[in-house]
Amino acid sequence: MIQSHSRSRRNMLTRSALWSVSLMFAFHLASQTPASIAQDAAAPIEEVKLPWDYDPYKVMIWVAGVDSDTLDSEWKTPLLSYLDRDFKSLWRTEIVQAPAGLAAVAKRNFAGTEYGVLTADDPVMVMKRDHPNAARIRLPSDVTANIKEILVEQSHADSVVKRAIEAGNPELHGMIPKFTPVPGDLFQLQKRWSEKETEVMLLPRGMALSLKPQPKLIELDVSGRMGELFSNYDKIFLVLVEQETMNTKLSVREFDCLMRLPGPVMTQTVVDSTTLPTTVGRMVTDAFAPVIRLDDVGDKVTEGRIRAGGLIMDPASPAAFNKGDWVQPVMRKNERTGEPQMVGIIDWTYLIITEQEEARVKLEMHSGRAGALKGQRNSRTIRAALKIRPVFENTTLRLHAKGNSQQPLVGYDVYEKSISAGTYDFVGQTDWDGRLLIEKTASPLRLLYVKNGGAVLARLPVVPGQSKLEVADLVGDDIRLQAEAYIRGVQNAIIDLVAIRTLFASSIRSNIKKGNFAKALEQLDKLRKEPSYEKLANDMALKQNTITSRNRSEQAKIQNMFAETRTLLVKHINPTIVRELESELTAAGGSTTTAAPIPNASAAPSDAAR
């Protein structure tokens, strides 16, 4: 009891201290005028170490399609004022004009703006993972110490050096003396990757990611590097403003920086240009996905903490989580260099909040695969969850064969299991392209099961509206069904044959008992002509050679079906009953062989006649 009381008192003191910090921070923000807020937004954000529960989100809002003067004079103040209604103590916000290159990409393909696209122009050093010094090289300075030559394209290298000077890194980590220009453009340089002599090359990140085998990437300290921006913020919102004939089209997308994950694209058309900043504020609020850090991950129950949960005063806040809310888990596994080895959504997995106490939550997992979130706990593995945003009207589910997206799974049945009642309802059947439209229901999550024939192939939790398309890469079992149809035919034949053999045996024994040996022998001959074990087993062996699958799991199921059927064949179709009947007939005084037929004299003349 004393230990429990002491721990409780320490927790109270800790919460009290953290609460004081949060109040001081909130009071500081409240004392600022909109002008001072805008001025602070233009200044670099200072790194402040706060507990997760009291650490505000660091947010960058990029605006493309608005000139800098208009952004400063007409947009920043009303947009910040709108966002402060919900996020005054929760966000540390900067609003800036989007870089020209980013604006061009957004106008060309806003839905395609992902981390790889945004950072495609960032310069990186690429080296082969099997290089003798690969383990020693983690930082740019390690490249200088362990590499003899760096292949570059001259104009690209000049641009990178210029950006390094702007960043206060004029020596570019001491790499410049080791630059060796390659004739031609960047594509010619890229081709040198396959050469055994190539150690390290300087390439844009986008080109580096297309190299095979996959290289080891080393980031460089240069100005305007998008990767650095992602490492300095928690959330980045990209806003695109497009002027049309009579109105303005707005597009907004959130990027979770740690997980490098883009959110859904929000679009809206506005007629009154004076409402553009507040409309953008509302769209940014809708696009925002608050974060839970997952600390204790179990097979079914997970515990976590809400980001900035101690700063949330209103349960209806866009940053709040409540009991019954659904979240989507994400994971990032870092290499020693800090670059992610694996990052992204844990597919076909969702969590529901079952308990909440201040910033702490307990969650129950619903997943399509066991141990979806399990794994080694270490400082390089980060697990989190984002609040779901079902912004679309529905979601299309597409099923295709494993490893072959061009082979749709056609005519597969999809059922839904009620989480509360445990009952199953038929949802629909996939079409010619393996697609099925999944509509929204009263419950955000729909627990789907895919069946084909008598087998359940997959368990697929889906939140309709979370995305436009969900693709399941499944092990198709059309070949298994073909084998199952054949095996069922063989098993039915076995059942029929068992019944026929039983009837023959009963009739033969009855005739033996009556002394009607000729009739018994006639029926015994008919029994001998029925399919034997050897014939059925040989037919099955030939058929099994023609029904094969490249998928190991499916092939194992096929082999099991044939093996089980052979066991039935051995048990029920064997020569024992024929031998028993022959013995009984002989013991009763009858013959077990049929006399040879006498030749017809009129049909064939004898030798004497010839």
XYZ file of C-alpha atoms in Angstrom:
610
model
C 0.000 0.000 0.000
C 2.849 2.392 0.826
C 4.487 1.793 -2.549
C 1.189 2.244 -4.347
C 0.522 5.491 -2.479
C 4.029 6.804 -3.233
C 3.705 5.979 -6.917
C 0.295 7.686 -7.003
C 1.726 10.776 -5.299
C 4.636 10.924 -7.759
C 2.180 10.685 -10.651
C 0.125 13.521 -9.157
C 3.217 15.684 -8.778
C 4.332 14.899 -12.330
C 0.929 15.753 -13.765
C 0.872 18.925 -11.686
C 4.270 20.010 -12.999
C 3.359 19.187 -16.584
C 0.052 20.983 -16.190
C 1.922 24.087 -15.013
C 4.167 23.930 -18.074
C 1.161 23.625 -20.373
C -0.618 26.543 -18.690
C 2.466 28.726 -19.028
C 2.767 27.786 -22.704
C -0.930 28.422 -23.345
C -0.737 31.778 -21.484
C 2.240 32.769 -23.642
C 0.281 32.035 -26.817
C -2.819 33.791 -25.516
C -0.810 36.935 -24.793
C 0.306 37.206 -28.409
C -1.499 39.369 -30.916
C -2.366 38.014 -34.396
C 0.427 40.148 -35.804
C 2.952 38.722 -33.375
C 1.727 35.226 -34.140
C 2.227 35.830 -37.840
C 5.676 37.246 -37.116
C 6.574 34.223 -34.986
C 5.299 31.923 -37.734
C 7.884 33.309 -40.112
C 10.718 32.597 -37.641
C 12.308 29.146 -37.311
C 10.703 26.942 -34.681
C 12.962 26.374 -31.686
C 13.237 22.816 -30.439
C 11.636 22.511 -26.990
C 11.774 19.185 -25.204
C 8.374 18.545 -23.678
C 6.656 15.322 -22.608
C 4.634 13.653 -25.350
C 1.376 14.474 -23.529
C 2.194 18.201 -23.480
C 4.160 18.588 -26.690
C 2.258 20.649 -29.304
C 2.328 19.557 -32.933
C 4.847 21.403 -35.096
C 2.861 22.292 -38.221
C 3.844 23.754 -41.581
C 1.200 24.959 -44.040
C 2.437 25.332 -47.611
C 0.237 27.499 -49.832
C 0.656 27.178 -53.614
C -1.102 29.439 -56.081
C -0.996 32.598 -53.937
C 1.794 35.178 -54.223
C 3.802 36.014 -51.133
C 2.415 39.553 -50.758
C -1.196 38.341 -50.811
C -0.336 35.500 -48.456
C 1.212 37.908 -45.917
C -1.357 40.684 -46.177
C -4.652 38.808 -46.693
C -4.228 35.178 -45.701
C -2.028 34.620 -42.653
C -3.952 36.527 -40.003
C -7.477 35.194 -40.782
C -6.178 31.669 -41.359
C -4.279 31.624 -38.073
C -7.264 33.141 -36.274
C -9.499 30.368 -37.601
C -7.044 27.610 -36.652
C -6.512 29.107 -33.177
C -10.141 28.311 -32.340
C -9.206 24.635 -32.103
C -5.417 24.531 -32.055
C -4.137 27.596 -30.177
C -2.293 25.538 -27.557
C -2.014 22.382 -29.664
C -0.181 23.597 -32.760
C 2.921 25.681 -33.368
C 2.056 26.785 -36.861
C 3.978 28.267 -39.760
C 2.284 29.451 -42.967
C 4.609 29.943 -45.936
C 4.472 30.068 -49.693
C 5.132 26.679 -51.269
C 8.460 26.360 -53.128
C 8.165 26.893 -56.874
C 9.068 23.303 -57.699
C 6.529 21.932 -55.243
C 3.836 24.261 -56.582
C 4.486 23.018 -60.114
C 4.222 19.379 -58.994
C 0.996 20.097 -57.091
C -0.634 21.796 -60.084
C 0.338 18.955 -62.387
C -0.811 16.091 -60.165
C -2.028 17.041 -56.701
C -3.161 13.502 -55.869
C 0.343 12.268 -56.719
C 2.097 14.485 -54.183
C 3.719 11.910 -51.916
C 6.946 11.873 -49.950
C 8.898 10.283 -52.766
C 7.697 12.933 -55.222
C 8.309 15.857 -52.861
C 11.852 14.723 -52.025
C 12.784 13.481 -55.516
C 15.162 16.415 -56.076
C 17.016 16.087 -52.756
C 20.680 15.168 -53.448
C 21.921 11.955 -51.835
C 25.045 9.847 -51.866
C 24.305 6.293 -52.981
C 26.577 3.364 -52.260
C 26.252 -0.375 -52.666
C 25.188 -2.240 -49.569
C 27.818 -4.938 -50.129
C 30.655 -2.379 -50.194
C 33.469 -3.381 -47.781
C 33.067 -0.113 -45.857
C 29.246 0.009 -45.924
C 28.940 -0.776 -42.196
C 31.305 2.094 -41.288
C 29.489 4.729 -43.337
C 26.547 6.331 -41.573
C 27.173 10.067 -41.941
C 28.319 12.205 -44.894
C 31.701 12.698 -43.240
C 32.158 8.908 -43.230
C 31.960 8.948 -47.025
C 34.957 11.260 -47.190
C 36.977 9.040 -44.858
C 36.193 5.674 -46.468
C 35.588 6.291 -50.188
C 38.188 6.986 -52.895
C 35.969 8.285 -55.682
C 32.499 9.823 -56.029
C 30.964 9.760 -59.515
C 28.962 12.892 -60.358
C 27.317 14.687 -63.268
C 29.023 18.086 -63.457
C 26.024 20.447 -63.690
C 24.151 18.577 -60.959
C 27.245 18.586 -58.747
C 27.644 22.353 -59.243
C 24.032 22.876 -58.174
C 24.519 20.726 -55.073
C 27.687 22.614 -54.098
C 25.824 25.916 -54.464
C 23.058 24.653 -52.182
C 25.682 23.457 -49.694
C 27.242 26.941 -49.593
C 23.800 28.438 -48.912
C 23.431 26.011 -46.002
C 26.798 27.021 -44.510
C 28.467 23.801 -45.674
C 30.862 25.098 -48.395
C 33.121 22.018 -48.252
C 30.147 19.645 -48.612
C 31.477 17.457 -45.798
C 34.890 17.367 -47.526
C 33.546 15.423 -50.515
C 34.264 17.904 -53.330
C 37.926 16.826 -53.957
C 36.719 13.282 -54.543
C 34.179 14.245 -57.242
C 34.832 12.538 -60.601
C 32.633 13.923 -63.410
C 31.082 11.400 -65.808
C 30.425 12.371 -69.445
C 26.756 12.799 -70.349
C 23.701 13.558 -68.271
C 22.321 12.091 -65.039
C 20.894 9.112 -66.893
C 24.368 8.240 -68.163
C 25.636 8.507 -64.592
C 22.814 6.283 -63.372
C 23.896 3.539 -65.803
C 27.305 3.377 -64.099
C 25.619 1.825 -61.034
C 25.841 -1.648 -62.577
C 29.618 -1.407 -62.955
C 31.629 -3.298 -60.367
C 34.158 -0.448 -59.970
C 31.490 2.092 -58.933
C 31.722 2.921 -55.231
C 29.561 5.977 -54.626
C 27.508 8.317 -56.812
C 25.809 11.670 -56.275
C 22.212 11.497 -57.521
C 18.793 13.066 -56.934
C 16.851 10.969 -54.461
C 14.174 10.086 -57.027
C 16.724 8.516 -59.374
C 18.552 6.836 -56.493
C 15.427 4.958 -55.380
C 15.070 3.369 -58.825
C 18.505 1.714 -58.675
C 18.775 -2.070 -58.518
C 20.023 -3.514 -56.253
C 18.669 -1.055 -53.692
C 21.434 1.333 -52.560
C 22.332 2.724 -49.183
C 21.397 6.423 -49.066
C 23.313 9.132 -47.219
C 21.581 12.515 -46.857
C 23.566 15.725 -47.418
C 23.399 19.047 -45.610
C 22.238 21.450 -48.334
C 19.640 24.214 -48.516
C 16.069 23.576 -49.607
C 16.142 19.877 -48.790
C 12.606 18.570 -48.421
C 13.701 15.634 -46.293
C 15.009 18.066 -43.669
C 11.637 19.831 -43.526
C 9.923 16.521 -42.875
C 12.330 15.821 -40.025
C 11.619 19.241 -38.434
C 7.794 19.070 -38.397
C 5.059 16.722 -37.276
C 2.483 17.688 -39.889
C 2.777 19.448 -43.226
C -0.328 20.633 -45.083
C -0.137 21.367 -48.784
C -2.758 23.873 -49.991
C -3.307 24.447 -53.711
C -5.336 27.475 -54.842
C -6.470 27.358 -58.486
C -8.334 30.277 -60.035
C -11.098 29.240 -62.411
C -13.469 31.335 -64.532
C -16.122 32.109 -61.924
C -14.767 30.544 -58.767
C -11.702 29.180 -56.969
C -10.830 25.534 -56.476
C -9.101 24.611 -53.216
C -7.209 21.355 -52.599
C -5.698 20.365 -49.245
C -3.623 17.357 -48.234
C -1.963 16.459 -44.936
C 1.413 14.735 -44.626
C 2.363 12.953 -41.422
C 6.068 13.743 -41.381
C 7.379 10.971 -39.140
C 5.567 8.253 -41.078
C 5.980 10.082 -44.415
C 2.324 9.299 -45.012
C -0.010 11.434 -47.179
C -3.618 11.783 -46.147
C -6.696 11.925 -48.381
C -7.108 14.820 -50.806
C -9.739 17.373 -49.738
C -11.251 19.539 -52.480
C -13.800 22.361 -52.457
C -14.967 25.078 -54.833
C -15.399 28.619 -53.450
C -17.274 31.478 -55.128
C -16.588 34.266 -52.613
C -12.832 34.937 -52.598
C -13.030 36.725 -49.225
C -13.814 33.408 -47.528
C -10.791 31.569 -48.945
C -8.598 31.684 -45.781
C -11.379 30.481 -43.465
C -12.401 27.775 -45.934
C -8.801 26.590 -46.063
C -8.770 26.574 -42.259
C -11.836 24.364 -42.180
C -10.339 22.006 -44.789
C -7.037 21.813 -42.908
C -8.970 20.945 -39.728
C -10.848 18.175 -41.554
C -7.621 16.839 -43.089
C -5.797 16.721 -39.727
C -5.184 13.233 -38.309
C -4.192 13.339 -34.611
C -1.687 10.764 -33.371
C -1.538 8.142 -30.641
C 1.826 6.687 -29.654
C 1.497 2.926 -29.139
C 3.610 1.915 -26.154
C 2.548 -1.561 -25.028
C 1.486 -3.741 -27.957
C -0.225 -7.067 -27.261
C -1.911 -9.698 -29.387
C -5.356 -8.128 -28.963
C -5.047 -5.216 -26.513
C -2.718 -2.257 -26.987
C -1.984 0.735 -24.751
C -0.928 4.178 -25.924
C -0.800 7.915 -25.276
C -2.444 10.776 -27.153
C -0.122 13.388 -28.629
C -0.609 16.671 -26.717
C -3.394 14.958 -24.784
C -2.669 17.013 -21.679
C -3.352 20.227 -23.640
C -6.796 19.137 -24.878
C -9.576 20.721 -22.814
C -12.558 19.951 -25.057
C -13.534 16.320 -25.871
C -14.885 17.628 -29.192
C -11.483 19.033 -30.183
C -10.224 17.851 -33.605
C -7.093 16.634 -31.782
C -9.035 14.606 -29.201
C -9.712 10.878 -29.053
C -12.691 9.350 -27.287
C -13.904 5.897 -26.355
C -15.258 4.151 -29.442
C -13.018 6.006 -31.904
C -11.274 3.935 -34.574
C -7.616 4.478 -35.497
C -5.283 3.072 -38.132
C -1.863 1.828 -36.938
C 1.366 2.848 -38.637
C 4.944 1.723 -38.071
C 8.438 2.968 -38.823
C 11.614 0.900 -38.490
C 14.811 2.908 -38.807
C 18.246 1.898 -39.946
C 21.237 2.989 -37.862
C 21.531 6.086 -40.025
C 18.009 7.164 -39.035
C 16.613 6.507 -42.510
C 13.506 4.313 -42.412
C 14.008 0.719 -43.433
C 10.235 0.208 -43.388
C 7.541 2.833 -42.957
C 3.829 2.936 -43.624
C 0.359 1.722 -42.699
C -0.146 -1.708 -41.143
C -2.548 -2.952 -43.776
C -5.890 -4.581 -42.946
C -5.532 -3.577 -39.301
C -7.568 -1.143 -37.186
C -7.793 -0.374 -33.477
C -10.795 0.783 -31.446
C -10.396 2.769 -28.219
C -12.019 0.797 -25.393
C -10.791 2.804 -22.400
C -9.501 6.343 -21.903
C -8.027 8.118 -18.901
C -6.677 11.590 -19.680
C -4.008 11.054 -22.359
C -3.795 7.285 -21.823
C -5.887 4.930 -23.912
C -6.446 1.198 -24.289
C -7.251 -0.153 -27.726
C -8.558 -3.431 -29.116
C -7.125 -4.680 -32.384
C -9.023 -6.058 -35.376
C -6.617 -7.345 -37.995
C -6.512 -9.550 -41.047
C -3.342 -11.271 -39.842
C -1.993 -12.444 -36.517
C 0.718 -10.403 -34.828
C 0.259 -7.431 -37.135
C 1.821 -4.998 -34.651
C 4.078 -7.408 -32.805
C 7.824 -7.205 -33.124
C 10.982 -6.442 -31.264
C 10.793 -3.377 -29.035
C 13.749 -1.064 -29.565
C 14.562 2.598 -30.042
C 14.558 2.260 -33.825
C 10.985 0.948 -34.074
C 8.168 3.460 -33.707
C 4.516 2.405 -33.550
C 1.701 4.912 -33.706
C -1.914 5.245 -34.819
C -3.755 7.934 -36.782
C -7.410 8.784 -36.374
C -9.443 7.509 -39.315
C -10.869 10.020 -41.809
C -13.567 8.323 -43.939
C -13.984 11.290 -46.290
C -15.007 9.335 -49.391
C -18.492 8.020 -50.071
C -17.399 4.374 -50.287
C -14.423 2.113 -50.914
C -13.800 -0.327 -53.750
C -12.309 -3.643 -52.664
C -10.227 -5.429 -55.302
C -8.943 -8.981 -54.965
C -6.183 -10.394 -57.135
C -3.929 -13.435 -57.074
C -0.848 -13.212 -54.908
C 2.063 -11.685 -56.783
C 0.014 -11.102 -59.943
C -2.160 -7.990 -60.035
C -3.241 -8.868 -63.585
C -5.072 -11.977 -62.345
C -8.294 -10.821 -60.627
C -10.122 -13.191 -58.314
C -13.511 -13.386 -60.030
C -16.701 -14.596 -58.371
C -15.329 -14.732 -54.832
C -17.930 -14.324 -52.061
C -17.524 -11.580 -49.447
C -19.277 -11.844 -46.068
C -19.403 -9.408 -43.144
C -19.141 -10.497 -39.535
C -20.953 -8.403 -36.950
C -18.455 -7.465 -34.232
C -21.164 -7.316 -31.551
C -23.461 -10.200 -32.559
C -20.952 -12.475 -34.269
C -23.358 -13.217 -37.143
C -22.386 -13.342 -40.826
C -24.156 -11.528 -43.654
C -23.516 -11.843 -47.373
C -22.116 -8.592 -48.820
C -21.586 -9.482 -52.456
C -19.474 -11.227 -55.061
C -16.438 -9.861 -56.895
C -16.969 -8.893 -60.536
C -14.937 -9.707 -63.664
C -12.074 -7.526 -62.393
C -12.152 -8.843 -58.840
C -13.879 -5.691 -57.533
C -16.693 -5.144 -55.040
C -18.063 -1.800 -53.796
C -18.111 -1.551 -49.982
C -20.604 1.029 -48.713
C -20.553 2.873 -45.390
C -22.672 1.549 -42.525
C -23.557 2.710 -39.012
C -20.301 1.182 -37.760
C -17.167 2.780 -39.280
C -15.416 -0.618 -39.516
C -16.737 -3.546 -41.546
C -15.130 -6.906 -40.766
C -15.099 -8.722 -44.120
C -14.360 -12.368 -44.881
C -13.476 -13.643 -48.353
C -14.698 -17.141 -49.230
C -14.379 -19.314 -52.300
C -16.081 -22.682 -52.250
C -15.957 -23.956 -48.704
C -12.718 -22.212 -47.729
C -12.217 -18.853 -45.971
C -9.305 -17.171 -47.740
C -8.898 -13.896 -45.863
C -10.137 -11.688 -43.046
C -10.192 -8.060 -44.202
C -11.175 -5.258 -41.809
C -12.174 -2.227 -43.916
C -13.287 1.317 -43.065
C -15.364 2.377 -46.089
C -14.468 5.925 -47.132
C -10.980 5.843 -45.598
C -9.610 5.339 -49.104
C -11.070 5.034 -52.582
C -9.463 1.658 -53.298
C -8.233 -1.194 -51.109
C -6.343 -3.997 -52.849
C -5.964 -7.456 -51.313
C -3.145 -9.662 -52.594
C -4.598 -13.116 -51.859
C -3.696 -16.700 -52.529
C -6.351 -17.642 -55.082
C -7.714 -21.151 -54.752
C -9.297 -21.796 -58.148
C -6.944 -24.764 -58.668
C -7.812 -26.050 -55.195
C -11.484 -25.816 -56.121
C -10.778 -27.802 -59.279
C -9.066 -30.448 -57.175
C -11.891 -30.324 -54.634
C -14.504 -30.906 -57.360
C -12.586 -33.949 -58.640
C -12.025 -35.328 -55.135
C -15.713 -34.954 -54.301
C -16.506 -36.964 -57.427
C -14.083 -39.693 -56.346
C -15.506 -39.714 -52.819
C -19.053 -40.009 -54.172
C -17.883 -42.873 -56.386
C -16.379 -44.563 -53.317
C -19.672 -44.217 -51.444
C -21.631 -45.678 -54.376
C -19.105 -48.487 -54.798
C -19.285 -49.383 -51.103
C -23.082 -49.653 -51.387
C -22.857 -51.808 -54.559
C -20.252 -54.140 -53.005
C -22.416 -54.514 -49.898
C -25.470 -55.438 -51.970
C -23.485 -57.976 -54.039
C -22.001 -59.528 -50.905
C -25.441 -59.908 -49.326
C -26.940 -61.493 -52.472
C -23.977 -63.855 -52.993
C -24.153 -65.099 -49.381
C -27.919 -65.596 -49.737
C -27.434 -67.747 -52.882
C -24.658 -69.745 -51.211
C -26.951 -70.442 -48.281
C -29.672 -71.629 -50.680
C -27.185 -73.803 -52.582
C -27.615 -71.770 -55.758
C -23.877 -71.847 -56.533
C -24.174 -70.889 -60.232
C -26.082 -67.725 -59.407
C -23.601 -66.908 -56.627
C -20.699 -67.373 -59.041
C -22.379 -65.143 -61.634
C -22.781 -62.332 -59.106
C -19.212 -62.846 -57.878
C -17.951 -62.304 -61.420
C -19.948 -59.044 -61.633
C -18.453 -57.925 -58.315
C -14.954 -58.603 -59.637
C -15.640 -56.319 -62.615
C -16.507 -53.329 -60.368
C -13.702 -50.706 -60.096
C -10.912 -51.955 -57.859
C -8.617 -50.093 -55.480
C -5.760 -50.291 -58.000
C -7.820 -48.689 -60.774
C -9.129 -45.830 -58.629
C -5.696 -45.192 -57.091
C -4.028 -45.101 -60.542
C -6.686 -42.695 -61.882
C -6.167 -40.411 -58.873
C -2.383 -40.432 -59.362
C -2.746 -39.406 -63.012
C -5.200 -36.628 -62.123
C -3.025 -35.324 -59.296
C -0.159 -34.835 -61.737
C -2.354 -32.512 -63.840
C -3.780 -30.456 -60.920
C -0.849 -28.535 -59.489
C -0.397 -25.011 -58.111
C 2.698 -22.850 -57.923
C 1.543 -21.580 -54.544
C 2.915 -23.768 -51.768
C -0.039 -23.271 -49.459
C -2.581 -24.127 -52.133
C -0.513 -27.125 -53.318
C -0.325 -28.413 -49.738
C -4.138 -28.292 -49.468
C -4.464 -30.199 -52.747
C -2.033 -32.879 -51.574
C -3.911 -33.229 -48.274
C -7.207 -33.766 -50.121
C -5.712 -36.526 -52.281
C -4.021 -38.148 -49.265
C -7.279 -38.203 -47.256
C -9.131 -39.727 -50.219
C -6.506 -42.462 -50.610
C -7.003 -43.315 -46.925
C -10.742 -43.718 -47.556
C -9.964 -45.847 -50.604
C -7.695 -48.197 -48.645
C -10.230 -48.508 -45.857
C -13.373 -49.170 -47.901
C -12.296 -50.424 -51.371
C -9.993 -53.390 -50.920
C -9.909 -57.001 -52.242
C -10.658 -58.506 -48.825
C -14.401 -58.862 -49.383
C -13.878 -60.669 -52.731
C -11.472 -63.160 -51.144
C -13.880 -63.773 -48.260
C -16.770 -64.497 -50.665
C -14.561 -66.841 -52.740
C -13.638 -68.740 -49.579
C -17.257 -69.034 -48.492
C -18.332 -70.277 -51.942
C -15.538 -72.918 -52.043
C -16.313 -74.124 -48.514
C -19.958 -74.619 -49.484
C -18.926 -76.824 -52.421
C -19.224 -74.325 -55.252
C -16.634 -73.283 -57.819
C -15.004 -69.838 -57.924
C -14.119 -70.018 -61.615
C -16.415 -69.921 -64.626
C -16.134 -72.807 -67.146
C -14.793 -71.864 -70.594
C -17.564 -71.579 -73.218
C -17.912 -74.545 -75.716
C -17.142 -73.433 -79.335
C -20.096 -73.318 -81.737
C -19.501 -76.075 -84.472
C -21.518 -74.258 -87.066
C -19.592 -71.049 -86.569
C -16.119 -72.526 -87.161
C -15.386 -75.764 -89.108
C -13.096 -78.330 -87.451
C -9.751 -79.423 -88.821
C -11.282 -82.731 -89.868
C -13.887 -80.982 -91.990
C -11.168 -79.006 -93.685
